[in-house]
């Protein structure tokens, strides 16, 4: 029989682990030899003890600001959980336009980028990535009445993309005859769609689903698999120690069911690719269709 680890239990474990670490730090002097001591600034953070995260304010439900202006969402909660596992609870999120996000990380304005950022060879020229933690679809959202079902239906239409995204690159390559309209963020694109300036907007599946629930007139018209570019945490090049620690925390969060809990919380009802589940729960069909 398998035991279900609840968040509450995780919390208690986490608190006692933190207490144990604090004790260890005291007894061994100023963090000497402790791999989790924030004081040593072992990950070359901009400010020792704090992880500064470049993110997005309107990529709901991956990362977004709630009514109080606080960052939340799947990526945000997962990252905070991983950060906690490697000894950091002071995690500060800042919203950025997606187009400037990776260069801001590369230029050390932030310690890490967290925003459903697909790992690609091209982006690896600018930043390093953690292992992947999310793989899904790129989705064209359109007016139900437009009857858009495939690339052919987008011909002669105006399609919104957020600048610098995989959606933009995909559309340039695969939607010939479609006029691309670039936006700094998703909300601007959806506003343009609702006002009729564009006929469709191209975003990540879960964001598309959220907009579809919010606006009755919108449909998830086309879903394109993006499993070859799973999302990862982006870090400035050459910080191998940080990437290794993030990976360790990430895999621990997957193996103990935290990833699954967060997935079910933020993406309820969505097909769950199972490569990030605890090993014992993985099946032979890793990539279900939506
Ligand atoms: O490639 C996908 C991945 O498979 C998962 O579905 C999460 O989103 C992606 O990483 C693609 N995300 C876009 C990108 O990386 C847009 C990110 C954004 O708007 N924040 O360009």
Coordinates of C-alpha atoms and ligand atoms in Angstrom, one line a residue:
X1 CA 0.0 0.0 0.0
X2 CA 1.3 3.4 -0.9
X3 CA 1.1 6.3 1.4
X4 CA -0.2 9.6 0.0
X5 CA 2.1 12.5 0.9
X6 CA -0.1 15.5 1.6
X7 CA 1.0 19.1 1.3
X8 CA 0.6 19.5 5.0
X9 CA 2.9 16.6 5.7
X10 CA 5.4 18.0 3.2
X11 CA 5.2 21.3 5.0
X12 CA 6.0 19.7 8.4
X13 CA 8.8 17.7 6.8
X14 CA 10.1 20.9 5.2
X15 CA 10.0 22.9 8.5
X16 CA 11.8 20.2 10.3
X17 CA 14.4 19.9 7.5
X18 CA 14.9 23.7 7.7
X19 CA 15.3 23.5 11.4
X20 CA 17.8 20.7 11.1
X21 CA 19.8 22.7 8.5
X22 CA 19.8 25.7 10.8
X23 CA 21.1 23.6 13.6
X24 CA 23.8 22.1 11.4
X25 CA 24.8 25.5 10.2
X26 CA 25.2 26.7 13.8
X27 CA 27.2 23.8 14.9
X28 CA 29.5 23.8 11.9
X29 CA 30.2 27.6 11.9
X30 CA 29.2 30.1 9.3
X31 CA 27.8 27.7 6.8
X32 CA 31.1 26.0 6.3
X33 CA 30.8 22.8 4.3
X34 CA 27.0 23.1 4.2
X35 CA 25.8 22.8 0.6
X36 CA 22.5 24.5 1.4
X37 CA 23.8 27.6 3.2
X38 CA 22.3 30.7 1.6
X39 CA 25.1 32.7 3.3
X40 CA 27.9 31.3 1.2
X41 CA 26.2 32.5 -2.0
X42 CA 27.2 29.2 -3.6
X43 CA 24.9 29.9 -6.6
X44 CA 26.3 33.3 -7.3
X45 CA 23.0 34.9 -6.7
X46 CA 22.7 38.7 -7.4
X47 CA 21.8 39.1 -3.7
X48 CA 23.0 36.3 -1.4
X49 CA 20.0 34.5 0.2
X50 CA 17.5 35.7 -2.4
X51 CA 16.5 34.2 -5.7
X52 CA 15.3 36.9 -8.1
X53 CA 13.0 35.5 -10.8
X54 CA 12.0 37.0 -14.1
X55 CA 8.5 35.9 -14.9
X56 CA 5.3 37.1 -16.6
X57 CA 2.2 38.7 -15.0
X58 CA -0.3 37.3 -17.5
X59 CA 0.5 33.8 -18.4
X60 CA -2.3 32.3 -16.4
X61 CA -2.3 29.5 -15.1
X62 CA 1.5 29.1 -15.5
X63 CA 2.5 32.3 -13.9
X64 CA 0.4 35.4 -13.2
X65 CA -0.3 38.0 -10.6
X66 CA -3.4 37.6 -8.5
X67 CA -5.8 40.3 -7.3
X68 CA -3.2 41.4 -4.6
X69 CA -0.4 41.6 -7.2
X70 CA 1.2 38.4 -5.9
X71 CA 2.8 36.0 -8.3
X72 CA 1.1 32.6 -8.4
X73 CA 0.4 29.7 -10.8
X74 CA 1.9 26.3 -11.6
X75 CA 5.3 27.5 -12.5
X76 CA 5.5 29.9 -9.6
X77 CA 4.5 27.3 -7.0
X78 CA 6.7 24.6 -8.5
X79 CA 9.7 26.9 -8.6
X80 CA 9.1 28.0 -5.0
X81 CA 8.9 24.4 -3.9
X82 CA 12.2 23.6 -5.7
X83 CA 13.9 26.7 -4.2
X84 CA 12.8 25.7 -0.8
X85 CA 14.3 22.2 -1.3
X86 CA 17.7 23.8 -2.1
X87 CA 17.5 26.1 0.9
X88 CA 15.9 29.3 -0.4
X89 CA 12.6 30.7 0.8
X90 CA 13.2 34.3 -0.2
X91 CA 12.1 34.1 -3.9
X92 CA 11.2 37.4 -5.6
X93 CA 9.2 37.3 -8.8
X94 CA 9.1 40.2 -11.2
X95 CA 6.9 40.5 -14.4
X96 CA 8.7 41.0 -17.7
X97 CA 7.7 41.1 -21.3
X98 CA 8.5 37.7 -22.7
X99 CA 10.6 39.1 -25.5
X100 CA 13.2 40.5 -23.0
X101 CA 13.1 37.8 -20.4
X102 CA 15.9 35.5 -21.5
X103 CA 18.3 38.4 -22.2
X104 CA 17.5 39.8 -18.8
X105 CA 18.5 36.5 -17.2
X106 CA 21.6 36.2 -19.4
X107 CA 22.6 39.8 -18.3
X108 CA 22.3 38.8 -14.6
X109 CA 19.4 41.2 -14.0
X110 CA 17.7 38.1 -12.6
X111 CA 18.9 34.8 -11.2
X112 CA 16.5 32.7 -13.1
X113 CA 13.6 32.9 -15.6
X114 CA 10.4 31.0 -14.9
X115 CA 7.5 31.3 -17.3
X116 CA 6.7 28.1 -19.2
X117 CA 9.9 28.8 -21.2
X118 CA 10.3 26.0 -23.8
X119 CA 13.9 24.6 -23.9
X120 CA 15.2 24.9 -27.5
X121 CA 18.7 24.8 -29.0
X122 CA 18.3 28.4 -30.1
X123 CA 17.5 29.6 -26.6
X124 CA 20.4 27.5 -25.2
X125 CA 22.7 29.9 -27.1
X126 CA 21.6 32.6 -24.7
X127 CA 20.9 30.8 -21.4
X128 CA 21.3 27.4 -19.7
X129 CA 18.2 25.4 -18.7
X130 CA 17.2 23.1 -15.9
X131 CA 15.7 19.8 -17.0
X132 CA 12.2 20.0 -18.4
X133 CA 9.2 20.2 -16.1
X134 CA 6.2 20.7 -18.4
X135 CA 5.3 19.6 -21.9
X136 CA 2.2 20.4 -23.7
X137 CA 0.6 22.2 -26.7
X138 CA 0.7 25.5 -28.4
X139 CA -2.9 26.6 -29.1
X140 CA -4.6 28.9 -31.4
X141 CA -7.6 30.6 -29.8
X142 CA -10.2 32.0 -32.2
X143 CA -13.8 33.3 -32.3
X144 CA -16.1 30.3 -32.4
X145 CA -17.9 31.9 -35.3
X146 CA -14.7 32.1 -37.4
X147 CA -14.7 28.3 -37.9
X148 CA -10.9 28.0 -37.8
X149 CA -9.8 24.3 -37.6
X150 CA -6.3 24.2 -39.3
X151 CA -3.5 26.2 -40.8
X152 CA -5.4 26.5 -44.1
X153 CA -8.3 28.3 -42.3
X154 CA -5.8 30.9 -41.0
X155 CA -4.8 32.0 -44.5
X156 CA -5.5 35.7 -45.0
X157 CA -6.4 36.1 -41.3
X158 CA -4.6 38.2 -38.6
X159 CA -3.1 36.0 -35.9
X160 CA -1.7 37.4 -32.6
X161 CA 1.5 36.1 -31.1
X162 CA 3.5 37.2 -28.1
X163 CA 6.9 38.4 -29.3
X164 CA 9.8 36.0 -28.8
X165 CA 7.6 32.9 -28.1
X166 CA 7.7 29.5 -29.8
X167 CA 4.3 30.4 -31.1
X168 CA 5.7 33.3 -33.1
X169 CA 8.5 31.0 -34.5
X170 CA 6.0 28.3 -35.3
X171 CA 3.6 30.6 -37.1
X172 CA 6.3 32.2 -39.2
X173 CA 7.3 28.7 -40.4
X174 CA 4.0 26.9 -40.6
X175 CA 1.2 29.5 -41.2
X176 CA 2.0 30.9 -44.7
X177 CA -0.3 33.6 -45.8
X178 CA -1.3 34.5 -42.2
X179 CA -0.6 38.0 -41.1
X180 CA 1.2 37.9 -37.7
X181 CA 0.4 40.7 -35.2
X182 CA 3.0 40.9 -32.4
X183 CA 2.0 41.7 -28.8
X184 CA 4.1 42.2 -25.7
X185 CA 1.8 39.9 -23.7
X186 CA -1.2 37.6 -23.9
X187 CA -3.8 40.0 -22.4
X188 CA -3.1 42.5 -25.2
X189 CA -3.5 39.8 -27.8
X190 CA -6.8 38.6 -26.3
X191 CA -8.1 42.2 -26.0
X192 CA -7.4 42.6 -29.7
X193 CA -9.1 39.3 -30.5
X194 CA -12.2 40.4 -28.5
X195 CA -12.3 43.7 -30.2
X196 CA -12.0 42.1 -33.7
X197 CA -8.6 43.6 -34.6
X198 CA -7.2 40.1 -35.0
X199 CA -9.1 36.9 -35.8
X200 CA -7.0 34.5 -33.6
X201 CA -4.4 34.5 -30.9
X202 CA -1.6 31.9 -30.5
X203 CA -0.6 31.0 -26.9
X204 CA 0.1 28.1 -24.6
X205 CA -2.6 25.4 -24.2
X206 CA -3.4 26.1 -20.6
X207 CA -3.6 29.9 -21.1
X208 CA -5.8 29.3 -24.1
X209 CA -8.0 27.1 -21.9
X210 CA -8.3 29.8 -19.3
X211 CA -9.3 32.4 -21.9
X212 CA -11.8 30.0 -23.4
X213 CA -13.4 29.6 -19.9
X214 CA -13.4 33.3 -19.4
X215 CA -14.9 34.3 -22.8
X216 CA -17.8 32.2 -24.2
X217 CA -17.1 33.4 -27.7
X218 CA -13.6 31.9 -27.9
X219 CA -12.7 28.4 -28.9
X220 CA -9.5 26.3 -28.7
X221 CA -9.2 26.1 -32.5
X222 CA -5.9 24.4 -33.2
X223 CA -3.6 22.4 -30.8
X224 CA 0.0 21.8 -31.8
X225 CA 2.2 19.4 -29.8
X226 CA 5.3 21.1 -28.3
X227 CA 6.7 18.1 -26.4
X228 CA 10.1 18.6 -28.1
X229 CA 10.4 21.9 -26.2
X230 CA 9.4 21.2 -22.6
X231 CA 9.5 24.2 -20.2
X232 CA 12.6 24.6 -18.1
X233 CA 14.0 27.1 -15.6
X234 CA 16.4 29.5 -17.5
X235 CA 19.7 30.4 -15.8
X236 CA 22.6 32.6 -17.0
X237 CA 25.3 30.5 -18.7
X238 CA 28.0 28.9 -16.7
X239 CA 26.2 28.6 -13.3
X240 CA 26.4 24.7 -13.3
X241 CA 26.1 24.5 -9.6
X242 CA 22.8 26.3 -9.6
X243 CA 21.4 24.3 -12.5
X244 CA 22.5 21.0 -10.8
X245 CA 20.8 22.1 -7.5
X246 CA 17.6 23.1 -9.3
X247 CA 17.5 19.8 -11.1
X248 CA 17.9 17.9 -7.9
X249 CA 15.1 19.8 -6.3
X250 CA 12.9 19.4 -9.4
X251 CA 13.3 15.7 -9.6
X252 CA 12.6 15.3 -5.8
X253 CA 9.4 17.3 -6.4
X254 CA 8.4 15.0 -9.2
X255 CA 9.3 11.8 -7.3
X256 CA 7.4 12.6 -4.1
X257 CA 4.2 13.6 -6.0
X258 CA 4.4 17.4 -5.5
X259 CA 4.6 18.0 -9.2
X260 CA 1.5 15.9 -9.7
X261 CA -0.4 17.7 -7.0
X262 CA 0.5 21.1 -8.5
X263 CA -0.5 19.9 -12.0
X264 CA -3.9 18.8 -10.8
X265 CA -4.4 22.0 -8.9
X266 CA -3.5 24.4 -11.7
X267 CA -4.5 22.3 -14.8
X268 CA -7.6 20.4 -13.7
X269 CA -9.0 18.1 -16.3
X270 CA -6.0 18.5 -18.6
X271 CA -4.3 15.5 -20.0
X272 CA -1.3 14.7 -17.9
X273 CA 2.0 13.7 -19.6
X274 CA 3.3 11.2 -17.2
X275 CA 7.1 11.5 -17.6
X276 CA 7.2 13.9 -14.5
X277 CA 5.2 11.6 -12.2
X278 CA 6.8 9.4 -9.6
X279 CA 8.5 6.6 -11.4
X280 CA 6.1 4.0 -10.0
X281 CA 3.1 5.8 -11.5
X282 CA 4.5 6.2 -15.1
X283 CA 2.7 4.3 -17.8
X284 CA 3.6 3.5 -21.4
X285 CA 1.6 6.4 -23.0
X286 CA 3.6 9.5 -21.9
X287 CA 1.9 12.0 -24.2
X288 CA -1.9 12.0 -24.3
X289 CA -3.8 14.3 -26.7
X290 CA -6.0 17.1 -25.3
Ligands
LIG1 O1 6.9 24.3 -25.4 C1 5.9 24.5 -24.5 C2 5.9 23.3 -23.4 O2 5.7 22.1 -24.1 C3 4.7 23.6 -22.4 O3 3.5 23.4 -23.1 C4 4.8 24.9 -21.8 O4 4.9 26.0 -22.8 C5 6.0 25.8 -23.7 O5 7.2 25.9 -23.0 C6 5.9 27.0 -24.8 N1 5.8 28.3 -24.1 C7 6.0 29.4 -25.0 C8 7.5 29.6 -25.3 O6 8.3 29.0 -24.6 C9 5.4 30.7 -24.4 C10 5.9 31.1 -23.1 C11 5.1 32.2 -22.5 O7 4.3 32.9 -23.2 N2 5.3 32.5 -21.2 O8 7.8 30.5 -26.1

